[in-house]
Coordinates of C-alpha atoms in Angstrom, one line a residue:
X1 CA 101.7 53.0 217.7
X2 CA 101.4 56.6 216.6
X3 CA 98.0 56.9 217.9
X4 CA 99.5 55.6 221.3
X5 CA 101.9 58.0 221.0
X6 CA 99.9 61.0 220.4
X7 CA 97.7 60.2 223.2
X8 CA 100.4 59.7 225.5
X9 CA 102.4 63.1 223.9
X10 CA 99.7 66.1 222.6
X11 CA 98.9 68.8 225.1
X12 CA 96.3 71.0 224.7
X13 CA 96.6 73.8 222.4
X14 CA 99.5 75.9 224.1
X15 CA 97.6 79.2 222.5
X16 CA 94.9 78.5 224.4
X17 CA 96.5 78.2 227.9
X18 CA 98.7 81.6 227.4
X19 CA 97.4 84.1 229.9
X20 CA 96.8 86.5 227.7
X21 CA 94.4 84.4 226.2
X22 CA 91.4 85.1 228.3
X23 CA 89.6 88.4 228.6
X24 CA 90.2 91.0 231.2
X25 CA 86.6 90.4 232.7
X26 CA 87.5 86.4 232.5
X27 CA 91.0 86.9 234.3
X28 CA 89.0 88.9 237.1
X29 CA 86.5 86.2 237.6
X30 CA 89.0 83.4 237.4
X31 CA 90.9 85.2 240.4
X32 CA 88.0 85.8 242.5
X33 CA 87.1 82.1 241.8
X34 CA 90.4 81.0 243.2
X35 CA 90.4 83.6 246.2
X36 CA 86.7 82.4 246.9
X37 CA 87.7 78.4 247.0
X38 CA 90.4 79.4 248.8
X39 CA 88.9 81.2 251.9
X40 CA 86.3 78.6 251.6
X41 CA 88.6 75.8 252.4
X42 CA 90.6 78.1 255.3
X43 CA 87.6 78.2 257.1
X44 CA 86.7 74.7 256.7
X45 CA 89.2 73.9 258.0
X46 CA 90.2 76.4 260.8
X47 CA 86.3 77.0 261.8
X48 CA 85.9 74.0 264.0
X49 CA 88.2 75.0 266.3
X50 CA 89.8 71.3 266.4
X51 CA 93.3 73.0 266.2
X52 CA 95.4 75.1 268.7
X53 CA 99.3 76.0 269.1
X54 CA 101.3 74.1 266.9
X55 CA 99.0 72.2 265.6
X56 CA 97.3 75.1 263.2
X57 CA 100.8 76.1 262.3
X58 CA 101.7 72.9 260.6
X59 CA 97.5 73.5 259.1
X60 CA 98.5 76.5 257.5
X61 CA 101.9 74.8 256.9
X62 CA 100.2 72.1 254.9
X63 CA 97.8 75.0 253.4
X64 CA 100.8 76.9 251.8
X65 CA 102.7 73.3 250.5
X66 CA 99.6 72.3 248.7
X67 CA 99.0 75.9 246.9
X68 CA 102.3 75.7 246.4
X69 CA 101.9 72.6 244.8
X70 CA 98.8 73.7 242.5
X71 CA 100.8 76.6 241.6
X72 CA 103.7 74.5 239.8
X73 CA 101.2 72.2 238.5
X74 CA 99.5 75.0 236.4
X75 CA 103.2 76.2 235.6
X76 CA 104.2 73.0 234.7
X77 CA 101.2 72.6 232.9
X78 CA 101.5 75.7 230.8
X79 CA 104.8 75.2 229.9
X80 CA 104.4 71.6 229.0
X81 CA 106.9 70.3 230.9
X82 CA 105.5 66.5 231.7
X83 CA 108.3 65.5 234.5
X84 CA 107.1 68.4 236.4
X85 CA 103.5 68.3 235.7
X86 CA 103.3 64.9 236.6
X87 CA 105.0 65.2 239.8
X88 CA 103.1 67.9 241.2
X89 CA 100.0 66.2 240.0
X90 CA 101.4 62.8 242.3
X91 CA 101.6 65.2 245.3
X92 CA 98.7 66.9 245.4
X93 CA 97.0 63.4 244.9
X94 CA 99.1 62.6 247.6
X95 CA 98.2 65.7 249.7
X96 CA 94.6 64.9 249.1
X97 CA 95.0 61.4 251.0
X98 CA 97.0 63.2 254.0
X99 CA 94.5 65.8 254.4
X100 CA 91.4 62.4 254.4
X101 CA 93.6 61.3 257.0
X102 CA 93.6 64.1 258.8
X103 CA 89.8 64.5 258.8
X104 CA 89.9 67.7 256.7
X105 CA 87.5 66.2 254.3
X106 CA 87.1 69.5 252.1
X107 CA 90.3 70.3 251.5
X108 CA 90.2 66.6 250.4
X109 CA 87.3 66.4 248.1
X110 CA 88.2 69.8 246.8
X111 CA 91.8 68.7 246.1
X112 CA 90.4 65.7 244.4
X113 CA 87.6 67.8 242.4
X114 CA 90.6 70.1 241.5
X115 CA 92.8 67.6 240.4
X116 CA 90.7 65.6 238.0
X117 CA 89.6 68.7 236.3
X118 CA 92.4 70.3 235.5
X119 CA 94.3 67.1 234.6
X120 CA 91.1 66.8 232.2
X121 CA 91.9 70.5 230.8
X122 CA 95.8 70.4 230.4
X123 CA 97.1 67.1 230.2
X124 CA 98.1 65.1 227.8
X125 CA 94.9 62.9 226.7
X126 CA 96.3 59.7 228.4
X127 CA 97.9 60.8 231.5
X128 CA 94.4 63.0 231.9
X129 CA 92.4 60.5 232.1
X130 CA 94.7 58.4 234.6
X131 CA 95.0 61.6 237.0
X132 CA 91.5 62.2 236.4
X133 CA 90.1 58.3 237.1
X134 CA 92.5 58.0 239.9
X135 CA 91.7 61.2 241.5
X136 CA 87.7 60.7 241.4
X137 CA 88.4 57.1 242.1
X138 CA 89.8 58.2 245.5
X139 CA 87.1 60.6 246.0
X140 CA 84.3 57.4 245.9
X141 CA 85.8 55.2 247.4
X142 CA 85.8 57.4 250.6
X143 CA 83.0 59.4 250.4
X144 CA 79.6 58.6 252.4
X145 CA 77.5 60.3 249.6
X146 CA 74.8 57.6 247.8
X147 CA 76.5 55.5 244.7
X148 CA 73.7 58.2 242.9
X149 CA 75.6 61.1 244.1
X150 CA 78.9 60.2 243.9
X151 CA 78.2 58.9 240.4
X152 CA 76.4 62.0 239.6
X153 CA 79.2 64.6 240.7
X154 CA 82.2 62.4 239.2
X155 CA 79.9 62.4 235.7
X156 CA 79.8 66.2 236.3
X157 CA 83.3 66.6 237.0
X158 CA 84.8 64.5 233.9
X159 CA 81.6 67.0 231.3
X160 CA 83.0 69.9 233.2
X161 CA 87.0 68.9 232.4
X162 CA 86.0 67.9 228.7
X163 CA 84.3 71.4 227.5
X164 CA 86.7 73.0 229.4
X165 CA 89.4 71.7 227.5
X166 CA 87.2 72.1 224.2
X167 CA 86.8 75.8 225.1
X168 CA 90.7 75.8 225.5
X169 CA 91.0 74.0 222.2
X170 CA 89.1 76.5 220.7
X171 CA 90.5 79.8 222.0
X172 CA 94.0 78.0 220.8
X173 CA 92.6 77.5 217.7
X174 CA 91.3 81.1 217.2
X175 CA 94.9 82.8 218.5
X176 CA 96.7 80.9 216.0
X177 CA 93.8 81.8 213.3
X178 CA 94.1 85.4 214.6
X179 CA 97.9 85.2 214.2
X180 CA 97.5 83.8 210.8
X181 CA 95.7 86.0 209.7
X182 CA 97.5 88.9 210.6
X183 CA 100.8 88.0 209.3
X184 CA 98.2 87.6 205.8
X185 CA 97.5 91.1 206.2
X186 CA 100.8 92.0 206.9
X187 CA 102.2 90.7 204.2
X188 CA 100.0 91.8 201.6
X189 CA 100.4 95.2 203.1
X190 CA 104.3 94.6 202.4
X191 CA 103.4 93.6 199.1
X192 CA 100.9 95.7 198.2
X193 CA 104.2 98.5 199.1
X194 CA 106.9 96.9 197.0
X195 CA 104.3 96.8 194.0
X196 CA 103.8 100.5 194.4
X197 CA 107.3 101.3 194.5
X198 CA 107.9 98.9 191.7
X199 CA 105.0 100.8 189.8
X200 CA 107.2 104.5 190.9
X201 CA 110.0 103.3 189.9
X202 CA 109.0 102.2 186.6
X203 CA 107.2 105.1 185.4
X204 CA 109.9 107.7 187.1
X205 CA 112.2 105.2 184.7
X206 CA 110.1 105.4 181.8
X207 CA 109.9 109.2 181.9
X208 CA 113.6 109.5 182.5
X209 CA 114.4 106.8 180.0
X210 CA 112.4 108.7 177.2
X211 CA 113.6 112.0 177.9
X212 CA 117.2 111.3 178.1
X213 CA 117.3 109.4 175.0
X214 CA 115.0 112.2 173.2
X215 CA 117.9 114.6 173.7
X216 CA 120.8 112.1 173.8
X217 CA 119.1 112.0 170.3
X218 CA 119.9 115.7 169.6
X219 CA 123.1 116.0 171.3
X220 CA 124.3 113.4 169.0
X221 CA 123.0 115.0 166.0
X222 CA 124.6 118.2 167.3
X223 CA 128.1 116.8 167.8
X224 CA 127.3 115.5 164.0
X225 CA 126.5 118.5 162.4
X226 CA 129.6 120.2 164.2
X227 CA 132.0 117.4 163.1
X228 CA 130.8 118.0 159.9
X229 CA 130.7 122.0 159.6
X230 CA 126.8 122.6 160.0
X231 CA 126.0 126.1 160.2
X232 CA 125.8 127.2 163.8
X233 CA 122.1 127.9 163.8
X234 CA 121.5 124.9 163.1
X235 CA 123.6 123.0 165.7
X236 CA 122.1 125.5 168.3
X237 CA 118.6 124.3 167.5
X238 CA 119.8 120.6 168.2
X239 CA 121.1 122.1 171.8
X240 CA 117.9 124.1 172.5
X241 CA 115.6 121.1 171.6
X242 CA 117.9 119.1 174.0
X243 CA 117.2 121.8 176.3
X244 CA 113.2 121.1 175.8
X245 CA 113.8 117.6 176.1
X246 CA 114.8 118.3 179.6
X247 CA 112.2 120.7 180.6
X248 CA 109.6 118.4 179.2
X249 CA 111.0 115.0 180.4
X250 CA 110.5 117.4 184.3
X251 CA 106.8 118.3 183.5
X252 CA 106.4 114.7 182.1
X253 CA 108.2 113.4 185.7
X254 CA 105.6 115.6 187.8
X255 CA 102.6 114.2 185.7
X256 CA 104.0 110.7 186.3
X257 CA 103.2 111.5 189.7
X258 CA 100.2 113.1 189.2
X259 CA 99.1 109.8 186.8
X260 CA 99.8 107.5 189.8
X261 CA 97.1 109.3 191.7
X262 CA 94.9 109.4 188.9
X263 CA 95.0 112.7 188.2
X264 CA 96.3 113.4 184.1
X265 CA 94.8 114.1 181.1
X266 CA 92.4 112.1 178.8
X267 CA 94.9 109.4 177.0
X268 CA 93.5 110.7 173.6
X269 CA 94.1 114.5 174.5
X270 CA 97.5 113.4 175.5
X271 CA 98.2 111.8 172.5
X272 CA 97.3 114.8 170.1
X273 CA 99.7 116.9 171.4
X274 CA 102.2 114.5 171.6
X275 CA 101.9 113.7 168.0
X276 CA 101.9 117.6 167.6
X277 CA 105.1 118.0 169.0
X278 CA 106.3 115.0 166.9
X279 CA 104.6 116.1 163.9
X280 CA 103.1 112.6 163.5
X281 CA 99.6 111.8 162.1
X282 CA 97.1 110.7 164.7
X283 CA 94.1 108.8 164.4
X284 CA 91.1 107.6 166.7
X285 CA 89.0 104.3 165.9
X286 CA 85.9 103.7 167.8
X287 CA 84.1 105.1 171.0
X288 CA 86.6 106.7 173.0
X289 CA 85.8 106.4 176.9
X290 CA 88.0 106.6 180.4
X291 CA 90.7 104.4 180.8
X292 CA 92.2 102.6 183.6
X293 CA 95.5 105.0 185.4
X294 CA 97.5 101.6 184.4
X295 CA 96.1 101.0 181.4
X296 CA 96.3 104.7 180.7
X297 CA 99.9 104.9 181.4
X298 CA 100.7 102.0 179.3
X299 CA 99.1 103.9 176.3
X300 CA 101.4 107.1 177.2
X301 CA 104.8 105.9 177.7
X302 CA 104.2 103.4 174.5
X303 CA 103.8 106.3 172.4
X304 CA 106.0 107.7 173.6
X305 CA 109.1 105.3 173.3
X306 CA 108.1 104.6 169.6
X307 CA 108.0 107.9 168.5
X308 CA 111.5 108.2 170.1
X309 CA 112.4 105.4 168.2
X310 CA 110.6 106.4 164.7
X311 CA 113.0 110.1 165.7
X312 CA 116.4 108.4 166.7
X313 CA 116.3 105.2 163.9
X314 CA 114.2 107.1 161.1
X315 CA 114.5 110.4 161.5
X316 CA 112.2 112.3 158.5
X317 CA 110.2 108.8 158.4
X318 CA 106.5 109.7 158.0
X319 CA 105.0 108.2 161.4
X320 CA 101.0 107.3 161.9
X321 CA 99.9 106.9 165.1
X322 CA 96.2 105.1 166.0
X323 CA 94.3 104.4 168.9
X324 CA 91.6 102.3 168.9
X325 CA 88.5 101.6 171.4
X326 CA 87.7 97.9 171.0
X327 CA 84.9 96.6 173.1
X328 CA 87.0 94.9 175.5
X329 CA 90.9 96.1 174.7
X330 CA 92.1 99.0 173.5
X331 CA 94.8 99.2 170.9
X332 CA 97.2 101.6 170.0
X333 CA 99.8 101.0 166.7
X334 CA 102.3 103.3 166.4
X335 CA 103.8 102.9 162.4
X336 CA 106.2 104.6 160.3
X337 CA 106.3 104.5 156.1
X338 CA 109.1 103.2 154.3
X339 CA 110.3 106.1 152.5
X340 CA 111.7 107.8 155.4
X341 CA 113.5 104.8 156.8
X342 CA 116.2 105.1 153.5
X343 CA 117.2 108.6 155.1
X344 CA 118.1 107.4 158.2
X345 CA 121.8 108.4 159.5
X346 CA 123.7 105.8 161.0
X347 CA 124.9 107.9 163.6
X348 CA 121.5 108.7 165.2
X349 CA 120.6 104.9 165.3
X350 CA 123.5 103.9 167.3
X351 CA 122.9 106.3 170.2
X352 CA 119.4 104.2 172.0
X353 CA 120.3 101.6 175.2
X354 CA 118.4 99.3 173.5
X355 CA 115.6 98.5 176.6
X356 CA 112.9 100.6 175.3
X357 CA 110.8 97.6 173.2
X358 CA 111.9 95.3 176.3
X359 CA 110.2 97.7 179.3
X360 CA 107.1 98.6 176.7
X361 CA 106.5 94.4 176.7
X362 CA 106.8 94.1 180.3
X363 CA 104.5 96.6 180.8
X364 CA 101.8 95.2 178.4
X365 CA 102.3 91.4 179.9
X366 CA 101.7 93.4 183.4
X367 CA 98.2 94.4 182.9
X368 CA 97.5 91.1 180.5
X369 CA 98.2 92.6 177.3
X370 CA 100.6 92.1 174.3
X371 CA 102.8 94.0 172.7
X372 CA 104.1 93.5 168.6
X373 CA 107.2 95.2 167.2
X374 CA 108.4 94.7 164.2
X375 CA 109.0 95.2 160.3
X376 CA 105.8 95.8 158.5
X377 CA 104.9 96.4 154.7
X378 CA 108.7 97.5 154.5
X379 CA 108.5 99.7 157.8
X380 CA 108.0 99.2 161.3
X381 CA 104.9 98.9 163.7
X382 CA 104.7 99.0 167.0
X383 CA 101.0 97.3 167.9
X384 CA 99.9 97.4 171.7
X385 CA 96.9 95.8 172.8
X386 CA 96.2 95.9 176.7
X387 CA 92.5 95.1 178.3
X388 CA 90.4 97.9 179.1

């Protein structure tokens, strides 16, 4: 039943049949086709001279009802709209008869020719081959050609209607390939966007995030010392190394920038002046070679956030940074001893948001890595490991 009904139901591709389907040359050729067949069956028919007066008026009448009639047949047959279609197919299989009546035996055959052909090309299956058997059925059973020739020209006719409405199948087929495959293309395009606005936005927060905690970090210490009577000079080093906090967290927004296009300094030069400035120990294991921007940037704003840390929870803590090439990762532990962690004020600690350990993890998972943070040996380690 639902292969009855899908005969009986499946037009040809609709892709296929859209006029903007075929090539400009193909269009052209198709048209002068039409005009050709056309004049052709004009001056079969008016060439005789059989008509005069009124009787080539109703001709040319009959002429314009049956183009007409072809007209909304290919409409209808575009649009898939089966009442239509089916009608104008009745009349110009109608017409056909009236004009073998008439004598006008080419506009007869050709009507015939025409019908069964493109019935064949944009019908349904079933209703195709109806039109088509009835419409070359007529032709043989008037024509005066040999049962050879007529057999041989209704064989052509039903090949020619077949890979005509294969080559329509196809063209359908590769429009809606076409189509699929640029919506594909958009869309990854889309995506491939959102990911590098994603990938901004998170090192533009990273930067920012670290440098506003760094001198949230001395702020806080400054309102400390003043509550408790700290000597001026003292409180106005906290304010100017807020101050370079700032200036820095700018230069480290531009190089941010300048990272996403691959343009920043060697990870490992990088890192031995930021342990400099943090007056940390650093150390480098293995072969050092060129790492990925990502991979690279992972490294960077790792550091970075654990030092803060190892400032704001331990400040005095003795800190030991390490990065190490491995043959297929790279690692990079960022640890602090014990004895400074006893030193630690309270006040300092509580002034973090508390996302730094969370965006440092989602980072590592992002290229495939891991990231471990935690006590160790009675201090705390920070332990990235990232391919590369």
């Amino acid at each position: 039943m639902a292969e009855a009904d899908r005969l009986r139901t499946r037009w040809p591709s609709r892709e296929g049949l859209e006029r903007d389907a075929d090539t400009r040359p193909r269009r052209i050729l198709a048209g002068l086709g039409r005009l050709a067949l056309l004049v052709t069956v004009c001056w079969g028919t008016f060439s005789d001279g059989r008509y005069s007066g009124w009787a080539v008026a109703a001709e040319a009448a009959g002429l314009v009802a049956v183009v007409v009639l072809v007209a909304g047949f290919l409409h209808a047959c575009r649009e898939q709209r089966p009442v239509p279609a089916y009608a104008s197919a009745a009349g110009l299989f109608a017409a056909a008869w009236i004009a073998d009546t008439g004598q006008l035996y080419l506009l007869a055959d050709v009507l015939w020719y025409g019908l069964a052909v493109t019935a064949l090309v944009r019908l349904p299956p079933a209703p195709a081959l109806l039109t088509a058997g009835a419409a070359l059925g007529s032709y043989a059973a008037v024509s005066s050609a040999g049962p050879l020739s007529v057999m041989a020209t209704c064989g052509g006719l039903l090949l020619l209607g077949y890979l005509l409405r294969l080559d329509i199948e196809a063209r359908g087929t590769a429009r809606r390939l076409l189509v699929q495959e640029r919506a594909a293309r958009a869309a990854e395009a889309e995506s491939a966007a959102l990911a590098e606005r994603a990938r901004i936005a998170r090192e533009i927060h990273d930067v920012l995030a670290h440098s506003l905690s760094a001198q949230l970090v001395h702020l806080e210490a400054a309102r400390l010392m003043l509550d408790a009577g700290t000597d001026r000079e003292q409180v106005r080093e906290r304010v100017v190394a807020a101050r370079r906090m700032a200036q820095d967290g700018l230069a480290e927004t531009r190089q941010a920038l300048s990272a996403l296009r691959g343009e920043f300094t060697p990870v490992g030069d990088y890192l031995v002046e930021l342990t400099g400035r943090e007056r940390a120990e650093f150390r480098v294991a293995g072969t050092p070679r060129p790492l990925a921007a990502e991979v690279g940037l992972a490294v960077r704003r790792t550091a970075q956030e654990a030092l803060t840390n190892v400032r704001k929870h331990a400040p005095g803590a003795r800190c030991t940074v390490e990065l190490r090439y491995l043959p297929e990762e790279v690692e990079l532990e960022v640890r602090d001893e014990p004895a400074g962690r006893a030193a630690a004020p309270g006040g300092l600690a509580a002034s973090g948001g508390g996302y730094g350990l969370l965006g440092m993890r989602e980072r590592a998972e992002l290229l495939g890595g891991t990231l471990l943070a935690g006590p160790h040996e009675g201090g705390w380690r920070v332990l990235l490991r990232v391919p590369a």
